[in-house]
C-alpha positions as a Python dict, from the first residue, in 0.01 Angstrom:
ca = {
    (1, 'X'): (0, 0, 0),
    (2, 'X'): (163, -342, 59),
    (3, 'X'): (439, -447, -172),
    (4, 'X'): (448, -768, -375),
    (5, 'X'): (297, -974, -90),
    (6, 'X'): (-53, -862, -191),
    (7, 'X'): (0, -890, -565),
    (8, 'X'): (67, -1252, -675),
    (9, 'X'): (163, -1338, -1030),
    (10, 'X'): (-142, -1291, -1250),
    (11, 'X'): (-248, -1570, -1494),
    (12, 'X'): (-93, -1597, -1842),
    (13, 'X'): (-421, -1478, -1995),
    (14, 'X'): (-314, -1124, -1897),
    (15, 'X'): (32, -1155, -2049),
    (16, 'X'): (224, -1263, -2354),
    (17, 'X'): (412, -1565, -2217),
    (18, 'X'): (383, -1883, -2009),
    (19, 'X'): (685, -1894, -1780),
    (20, 'X'): (838, -2225, -1669),
    (21, 'X'): (1133, -2309, -1445),
    (22, 'X'): (1254, -2671, -1441),
    (23, 'X'): (1519, -2834, -1218),
    (24, 'X'): (1672, -3178, -1281),
    (25, 'X'): (1751, -3444, -1022),
    (26, 'X'): (2101, -3520, -896),
    (27, 'X'): (2131, -3551, -517),
    (28, 'X'): (2388, -3321, -359),
    (29, 'X'): (2451, -3172, -705),
    (30, 'X'): (2137, -2968, -637),
    (31, 'X'): (2391, -2713, -515),
    (32, 'X'): (2470, -2635, -880),
    (33, 'X'): (2119, -2519, -984),
    (34, 'X'): (2083, -2369, -634),
    (35, 'X'): (2379, -2142, -707),
    (36, 'X'): (2237, -2050, -1049),
    (37, 'X'): (1892, -1976, -905),
    (38, 'X'): (2046, -1748, -641),
    (39, 'X'): (2205, -1548, -923),
    (40, 'X'): (1878, -1526, -1119),
    (41, 'X'): (1683, -1412, -813),
    (42, 'X'): (1947, -1149, -735),
    (43, 'X'): (1907, -1011, -1088),
    (44, 'X'): (1529, -994, -1042),
    (45, 'X'): (1585, -809, -714),
    (46, 'X'): (1802, -553, -893),
    (47, 'X'): (1505, -481, -1120),
    (48, 'X'): (1208, -520, -886),
    (49, 'X'): (1340, -477, -532),
    (50, 'X'): (1478, -697, -256),
    (51, 'X'): (1143, -869, -184),
    (52, 'X'): (1134, -1029, -530),
    (53, 'X'): (1127, -1410, -525),
    (54, 'X'): (1133, -1665, -808),
    (55, 'X'): (779, -1782, -729),
    (56, 'X'): (661, -1430, -821),
    (57, 'X'): (765, -1481, -1183),
    (58, 'X'): (705, -1841, -1292),
    (59, 'X'): (367, -1993, -1378),
    (60, 'X'): (510, -2339, -1315),
    (61, 'X'): (817, -2458, -1123),
    (62, 'X'): (898, -2824, -1183),
    (63, 'X'): (1157, -3048, -1023),
    (64, 'X'): (1259, -3412, -999),
    (65, 'X'): (1433, -3566, -697),
    (66, 'X'): (1665, -3298, -552),
    (67, 'X'): (1502, -3059, -801),
    (68, 'X'): (1166, -3142, -645),
    (69, 'X'): (1301, -3051, -303),
    (70, 'X'): (1431, -2717, -435),
    (71, 'X'): (1092, -2659, -601),
    (72, 'X'): (915, -2707, -267),
    (73, 'X'): (1159, -2474, -91),
    (74, 'X'): (1096, -2197, -346),
    (75, 'X'): (716, -2227, -352),
    (76, 'X'): (600, -2329, -3),
    (77, 'X'): (441, -2038, 186),
    (78, 'X'): (569, -1916, 522),
    (79, 'X'): (353, -1748, 790),
    (80, 'X'): (346, -1429, 578),
    (81, 'X'): (242, -1618, 264),
    (82, 'X'): (582, -1559, 107),
    (83, 'X'): (828, -1829, -8),
    (84, 'X'): (970, -2039, 274),
    (85, 'X'): (1319, -2002, 124),
    (86, 'X'): (1483, -1734, -85),
    (87, 'X'): (1701, -1879, -359),
    (88, 'X'): (2015, -1764, -178),
    (89, 'X'): (1915, -1984, 120),
    (90, 'X'): (1933, -2307, -82),
    (91, 'X'): (2312, -2320, -60),
    (92, 'X'): (2326, -2314, 320),
    (93, 'X'): (2037, -2561, 342),
    (94, 'X'): (2238, -2813, 138),
    (95, 'X'): (2569, -2738, 310),
    (96, 'X'): (2414, -2786, 654),
    (97, 'X'): (2192, -3087, 585),
    (98, 'X'): (2351, -3301, 314),
    (99, 'X'): (2620, -3441, 549),
    (100, 'X'): (2337, -3563, 777),
    (101, 'X'): (2124, -3699, 492),
    (102, 'X'): (2425, -3874, 334),
    (103, 'X'): (2659, -3947, 629),
    (104, 'X'): (3007, -4040, 512),
    (105, 'X'): (3188, -4348, 637),
    (106, 'X'): (3555, -4267, 701),
    (107, 'X'): (3647, -4632, 757),
    (108, 'X'): (3917, -4755, 512),
    (109, 'X'): (3684, -5043, 423),
    (110, 'X'): (3397, -4803, 333),
    (111, 'X'): (3404, -4877, -44),
    (112, 'X'): (3358, -5248, 19),
    (113, 'X'): (3090, -5180, 281),
    (114, 'X'): (2901, -4952, 44),
    (115, 'X'): (2917, -5221, -225),
    (116, 'X'): (2758, -5472, 11),
    (117, 'X'): (2492, -5221, 114),
    (118, 'X'): (2408, -5150, -250),
    (119, 'X'): (2353, -5520, -312),
    (120, 'X'): (2175, -5615, 10),
    (121, 'X'): (1986, -5301, 110),
    (122, 'X'): (1971, -4923, 115),
    (123, 'X'): (2281, -4709, 140),
    (124, 'X'): (2111, -4452, 370),
    (125, 'X'): (1820, -4476, 613),
    (126, 'X'): (1668, -4141, 511),
    (127, 'X'): (1560, -4057, 867),
    (128, 'X'): (1714, -3710, 871),
    (129, 'X'): (1570, -3622, 531),
    (130, 'X'): (1220, -3737, 629),
    (131, 'X'): (1230, -3548, 959),
    (132, 'X'): (1368, -3234, 795),
    (133, 'X'): (1111, -3229, 515),
    (134, 'X'): (819, -3284, 753),
    (135, 'X'): (942, -3010, 988),
    (136, 'X'): (992, -2754, 713),
    (137, 'X'): (680, -2826, 506),
    (138, 'X'): (441, -2926, 784),
    (139, 'X'): (83, -2971, 659),
    (140, 'X'): (131, -2769, 340),
    (141, 'X'): (-50, -2926, 47),
    (142, 'X'): (35, -2902, -319),
    (143, 'X'): (-240, -2652, -402),
    (144, 'X'): (-118, -2417, -129),
    (145, 'X'): (210, -2346, -306),
    (146, 'X'): (266, -1988, -417),
    (147, 'X'): (276, -2086, -782),
    (148, 'X'): (194, -2404, -973),
    (149, 'X'): (425, -2697, -904),
    (150, 'X'): (495, -3015, -1104),
    (151, 'X'): (698, -3299, -946),
    (152, 'X'): (742, -3640, -1119),
    (153, 'X'): (774, -3967, -926),
    (154, 'X'): (739, -4334, -1020),
    (155, 'X'): (483, -4576, -873),
    (156, 'X'): (641, -4921, -844),
    (157, 'X'): (307, -5089, -772),
    (158, 'X'): (157, -5004, -1109),
    (159, 'X'): (493, -4950, -1284),
    (160, 'X'): (415, -4609, -1427),
    (161, 'X'): (510, -4248, -1361),
    (162, 'X'): (297, -4046, -1119),
    (163, 'X'): (300, -3672, -1182),
    (164, 'X'): (213, -3453, -885),
    (165, 'X'): (76, -3129, -1017),
    (166, 'X'): (-96, -2830, -859),
    (167, 'X'): (-349, -2872, -1136),
    (168, 'X'): (-473, -3209, -1004),
    (169, 'X'): (-343, -3419, -707),
    (170, 'X'): (-358, -3225, -379),
    (171, 'X'): (-128, -3436, -161),
    (172, 'X'): (95, -3322, 126),
    (173, 'X'): (404, -3157, -14),
    (174, 'X'): (620, -3341, 241),
    (175, 'X'): (502, -3680, 110),
    (176, 'X'): (573, -3570, -247),
    (177, 'X'): (925, -3449, -163),
    (178, 'X'): (1012, -3769, 26),
    (179, 'X'): (883, -3972, -271),
    (180, 'X'): (1065, -3786, -547),
    (181, 'X'): (1387, -3803, -341),
    (182, 'X'): (1368, -4182, -297),
    (183, 'X'): (1655, -4261, -532),
    (184, 'X'): (1685, -4634, -596),
    (185, 'X'): (1943, -4809, -372),
    (186, 'X'): (2007, -4482, -183),
    (187, 'X'): (1681, -4404, 0),
    (188, 'X'): (1368, -4605, 73),
    (189, 'X'): (1051, -4606, -134),
    (190, 'X'): (764, -4410, 19),
    (191, 'X'): (404, -4515, 78),
    (192, 'X'): (121, -4275, 157),
    (193, 'X'): (-249, -4221, 94),
    (194, 'X'): (-446, -3912, 0),
    (195, 'X'): (-809, -3826, -78),
    (196, 'X'): (-949, -3659, -387),
    (197, 'X'): (-1221, -3394, -376),
    (198, 'X'): (-1489, -3667, -365),
    (199, 'X'): (-1332, -3832, -59),
    (200, 'X'): (-1200, -4130, -254),
    (201, 'X'): (-875, -4265, -111),
    (202, 'X'): (-581, -4319, -343),
    (203, 'X'): (-262, -4496, -238),
    (204, 'X'): (88, -4439, -369),
    (205, 'X'): (397, -4662, -365),
    (206, 'X'): (664, -4427, -492),
    (207, 'X'): (1030, -4395, -579),
    (208, 'X'): (1236, -4123, -743),
    (209, 'X'): (1101, -4039, -1089),
    (210, 'X'): (1446, -3966, -1234),
    (211, 'X'): (1448, -4263, -1467),
    (212, 'X'): (1125, -4145, -1629),
    (213, 'X'): (1168, -3767, -1612),
    (214, 'X'): (1500, -3660, -1465),
    (215, 'X'): (1454, -3348, -1675),
    (216, 'X'): (1091, -3251, -1599),
    (217, 'X'): (1066, -2960, -1844),
    (218, 'X'): (848, -3143, -2096),
    (219, 'X'): (627, -3281, -1816),
    (220, 'X'): (565, -2925, -1694),
    (221, 'X'): (479, -2806, -2044),
    (222, 'X'): (248, -3105, -2083),
    (223, 'X'): (58, -3014, -1766),
    (224, 'X'): (9, -2662, -1897),
    (225, 'X'): (-110, -2795, -2232),
    (226, 'X'): (-369, -3015, -2061),
    (227, 'X'): (-500, -2712, -1871),
    (228, 'X'): (-532, -2518, -2195),
    (229, 'X'): (-714, -2809, -2362),
    (230, 'X'): (-944, -2830, -2060),
    (231, 'X'): (-1056, -2473, -2116),
    (232, 'X'): (-889, -2312, -1813),
    (233, 'X'): (-963, -1940, -1800),
    (234, 'X'): (-605, -1879, -1685),
    (235, 'X'): (-482, -1948, -2038),
    (236, 'X'): (-751, -1792, -2258),
    (237, 'X'): (-708, -1738, -2555),
    (238, 'X'): (-381, -1937, -2575),
    (239, 'X'): (-397, -2242, -2803),
    (240, 'X'): (-265, -2589, -2713),
    (241, 'X'): (98, -2655, -2813),
    (242, 'X'): (161, -2290, -2892),
    (243, 'X'): (531, -2303, -2815),
    (244, 'X'): (563, -1938, -2913),
    (245, 'X'): (410, -1848, -2579),
    (246, 'X'): (656, -2047, -2365),
    (247, 'X'): (952, -1892, -2185),
    (248, 'X'): (1155, -2176, -2033),
    (249, 'X'): (1457, -2202, -1804),
    (250, 'X'): (1575, -2560, -1754),
    (251, 'X'): (1859, -2638, -1512),
    (252, 'X'): (2065, -2954, -1498),
    (253, 'X'): (2258, -3057, -1188),
    (254, 'X'): (2560, -3145, -1399),
    (255, 'X'): (2679, -3485, -1514),
    (256, 'X'): (3002, -3680, -1526),
    (257, 'X'): (3227, -3681, -1827),
    (258, 'X'): (3127, -4037, -1918),
    (259, 'X'): (3290, -4082, -2259),
    (260, 'X'): (3505, -4392, -2234),
    (261, 'X'): (3363, -4495, -1897),
    (262, 'X'): (3180, -4789, -2055),
    (263, 'X'): (3220, -4975, -2384),
    (264, 'X'): (3047, -5255, -2572),
    (265, 'X'): (3323, -5514, -2526),
    (266, 'X'): (3314, -5466, -2149),
    (267, 'X'): (2935, -5453, -2123),
    (268, 'X'): (2903, -5772, -2326),
    (269, 'X'): (3042, -5962, -2027),
    (270, 'X'): (2830, -5800, -1758),
    (271, 'X'): (2568, -5983, -1559),
    (272, 'X'): (2280, -5836, -1360),
    (273, 'X'): (2499, -5740, -1064),
    (274, 'X'): (2749, -5544, -1276),
    (275, 'X'): (2471, -5359, -1459),
    (276, 'X'): (2320, -5259, -1126),
    (277, 'X'): (2635, -5192, -929),
    (278, 'X'): (2999, -5148, -1010),
    (279, 'X'): (3309, -4968, -893),
    (280, 'X'): (3214, -4658, -1087),
    (281, 'X'): (2844, -4662, -1002),
    (282, 'X'): (2545, -4818, -1173),
    (283, 'X'): (2563, -4829, -1554),
    (284, 'X'): (2188, -4891, -1570),
    (285, 'X'): (2111, -4583, -1361),
    (286, 'X'): (2358, -4378, -1566),
    (287, 'X'): (2186, -4486, -1887),
    (288, 'X'): (1834, -4399, -1774),
    (289, 'X'): (1925, -4070, -1608),
    (290, 'X'): (2137, -3948, -1900),
    (291, 'X'): (1881, -4048, -2161),
    (292, 'X'): (1591, -3902, -1965),
    (293, 'X'): (1761, -3563, -1940),
    (294, 'X'): (1921, -3540, -2284),
    (295, 'X'): (1623, -3652, -2494),
    (296, 'X'): (1404, -3378, -2346),
    (297, 'X'): (1667, -3115, -2422),
    (298, 'X'): (1716, -3257, -2772),
    (299, 'X'): (1342, -3234, -2843),
    (300, 'X'): (1289, -2886, -2702),
    (301, 'X'): (1603, -2745, -2864),
    (302, 'X'): (1480, -2868, -3202),
    (303, 'X'): (1128, -2730, -3154),
    (304, 'X'): (1234, -2385, -3035),
    (305, 'X'): (1494, -2365, -3310),
    (306, 'X'): (1240, -2465, -3576),
    (307, 'X'): (1008, -2188, -3457),
    (308, 'X'): (1296, -1935, -3450),
    (309, 'X'): (1242, -1899, -3076),
    (310, 'X'): (1581, -2007, -2943),
    (311, 'X'): (1587, -1696, -2722),
    (312, 'X'): (1283, -1832, -2531),
    (313, 'X'): (1455, -2153, -2417),
    (314, 'X'): (1754, -2166, -2183),
    (315, 'X'): (1909, -2497, -2078),
    (316, 'X'): (2205, -2465, -1841),
    (317, 'X'): (2413, -2780, -1815),
    (318, 'X'): (2765, -2911, -1769),
    (319, 'X'): (2888, -3259, -1865),
    (320, 'X'): (3248, -3210, -1756),
    (321, 'X'): (3216, -3311, -1389),
    (322, 'X'): (3467, -3563, -1263),
    (323, 'X'): (3564, -3727, -937),
    (324, 'X'): (3363, -3653, -623),
    (325, 'X'): (3168, -3359, -770),
    (326, 'X'): (3008, -3599, -1018),
    (327, 'X'): (2862, -3808, -735),
    (328, 'X'): (2513, -3769, -591),
    (329, 'X'): (2603, -3844, -230),
    (330, 'X'): (2967, -3769, -137),
    (331, 'X'): (2861, -3503, 112),
    (332, 'X'): (3198, -3402, 253),
    (333, 'X'): (3250, -3034, 334),
    (334, 'X'): (3514, -3003, 63),
    (335, 'X'): (3300, -3164, -206),
    (336, 'X'): (2992, -2957, -121),
    (337, 'X'): (3194, -2636, -143),
    (338, 'X'): (3345, -2759, -471),
    (339, 'X'): (2990, -2798, -607),
    (340, 'X'): (2912, -2437, -518),
    (341, 'X'): (3223, -2327, -705),
    (342, 'X'): (3121, -2549, -998),
    (343, 'X'): (2788, -2367, -1015),
    (344, 'X'): (2961, -2029, -1003),
    (345, 'X'): (3200, -2132, -1281),
    (346, 'X'): (2910, -2260, -1491),
    (347, 'X'): (2763, -1910, -1498),
    (348, 'X'): (3067, -1793, -1693),
    (349, 'X'): (3050, -2072, -1953),
    (350, 'X'): (2870, -2036, -2288),
    (351, 'X'): (2522, -2180, -2335),
    (352, 'X'): (2542, -2538, -2462),
    (353, 'X'): (2306, -2785, -2627),
    (354, 'X'): (2314, -3163, -2645),
    (355, 'X'): (2441, -3290, -2980),
    (356, 'X'): (2357, -3655, -3045),
    (357, 'X'): (2579, -3662, -3354),
    (358, 'X'): (2898, -3557, -3176),
    (359, 'X'): (2834, -3744, -2849),
    (360, 'X'): (2854, -3434, -2635),
    (361, 'X'): (2744, -3074, -2587),
    (362, 'X'): (2807, -2789, -2828),
    (363, 'X'): (2831, -2421, -2739),
    (364, 'X'): (2524, -2254, -2886),
    (365, 'X'): (2669, -1904, -2926),
    (366, 'X'): (2895, -1656, -2751),
    (367, 'X'): (2632, -1571, -2488),
    (368, 'X'): (2728, -1701, -2144),
    (369, 'X'): (2481, -1855, -1901),
    (370, 'X'): (2516, -1547, -1681),
    (371, 'X'): (2436, -1312, -1970),
    (372, 'X'): (2137, -1526, -2066),
    (373, 'X'): (2002, -1521, -1710),
    (374, 'X'): (2028, -1142, -1700),
    (375, 'X'): (1831, -1127, -2024),
    (376, 'X'): (1568, -1367, -1889),
    (377, 'X'): (1538, -1163, -1568),
    (378, 'X'): (1435, -860, -1774),
    (379, 'X'): (1185, -1068, -1973),
    (380, 'X'): (1037, -1215, -1655),
    (381, 'X'): (1007, -875, -1489),
    (382, 'X'): (841, -718, -1793),
    (383, 'X'): (597, -1009, -1823),
    (384, 'X'): (499, -976, -1457),
    (385, 'X'): (452, -601, -1495),
    (386, 'X'): (239, -647, -1804),
    (387, 'X'): (8, -896, -1634),
    (388, 'X'): (-39, -673, -1331),
    (389, 'X'): (-124, -380, -1556),
    (390, 'X'): (-376, -573, -1766),
    (391, 'X'): (-541, -750, -1472),
    (392, 'X'): (-786, -622, -1215),
    (393, 'X'): (-487, -492, -1021),
    (394, 'X'): (-409, -253, -1304),
    (395, 'X'): (-563, 51, -1136),
    (396, 'X'): (-325, 5, -842),
    (397, 'X'): (-27, -84, -1055),
    (398, 'X'): (145, 256, -1073),
    (399, 'X'): (138, 313, -697),
    (400, 'X'): (254, -44, -631),
    (401, 'X'): (540, -24, -877),
    (402, 'X'): (666, 305, -734),
    (403, 'X'): (677, 155, -385),
    (404, 'X'): (827, -173, -502),
    (405, 'X'): (1107, -109, -746),
    (406, 'X'): (1377, 150, -816),
    (407, 'X'): (1309, 112, -1189),
    (408, 'X'): (944, 214, -1183),
    (409, 'X'): (970, 473, -1459),
    (410, 'X'): (1147, 240, -1702),
    (411, 'X'): (910, -51, -1640),
    (412, 'X'): (598, 165, -1659),
    (413, 'X'): (706, 299, -1997),
    (414, 'X'): (749, -58, -2120),
    (415, 'X'): (402, -153, -2000),
    (416, 'X'): (238, 149, -2159),
    (417, 'X'): (335, 3, -2495),
    (418, 'X'): (79, -270, -2432),
    (419, 'X'): (-192, -134, -2205),
    (420, 'X'): (-333, 186, -2066),
    (421, 'X'): (-296, 207, -1687),
    (422, 'X'): (-562, 383, -1483),
    (423, 'X'): (-405, 623, -1238),
}
């Protein structure tokens, strides 16, 4: 019998949880969640075998900007209908391609040149990124991904967010990735057209959705809620807004230690140009990106805590970045490798939550991010096993599990608590 290739993740209706993975935007800092995801996938492989991939465990994977690109890498099918990239491949993809996407100017006048570019035009032409995305994703459409995908963008023509979701808009995944990566002042806006199931043409004029949903976790949960309200059989008998059913991992790409970077007396003198562009970056972009990410975490932390379900929500983040590692585009070899090491160090840090009263992040408990990911890996594996056992694949479950994982006996005992498996 074939291994996991023939047994995709069964719908939540057969399980106890709705599993969501969310990845923030942040340019080259995508190496940080990439490093964390490689660790999570390795833990799943320890439980369920070397063929295990993240797309086998999550009902929805959501990403904004660089997070959207990682989402596509993890969920796009290859010629064997398995993920195009394993999580461990993300690191080398970024190390090899970021210097070409964000070419560095070694000229001593580069800072002044970049300032002029930021004011008069785009900092990068985006040609390598567009070519790379189109080559890797080809003609893959959103509904062909191996699990449901949610990627936010922003339509500048109608001035509102556009959410690309496997549940509705079936556009080319390459167009979506180019759009969500179109960070203002860095890369060009993207125009494309697509047809709905009736043949009606819809046009899009898109930029990076980071200002609206740099942390797309709540957007992903909203898409699921709409499916439940619409009566989808995948979620029967789950009720709308039943947060008790959600199991969420949300990854930030890190942020700069910004306390003291700006102040009211200085900002009071700024004009449009200073708000948009300064020596330390764009204050306006910093404001929108930081608020977009932190408010979602603040809301979800409060909700899960109120329901005594803190163990179901994991937000991994670091606000202590400084210097080049805090940038989104300094793609030197040294800085990219430093970002990998930053991600590895983040695994050893305690879980933290945004605290709007103390202007920072507080350690939640003594559990480290690494320990939490190991715990989530077990929960994800057990949920997948349970769904397979309860679904129409249940009669083949025992044989499949024995051929797929070294922990078949342990997992089967766990499943038998919930459902009888036909042998």
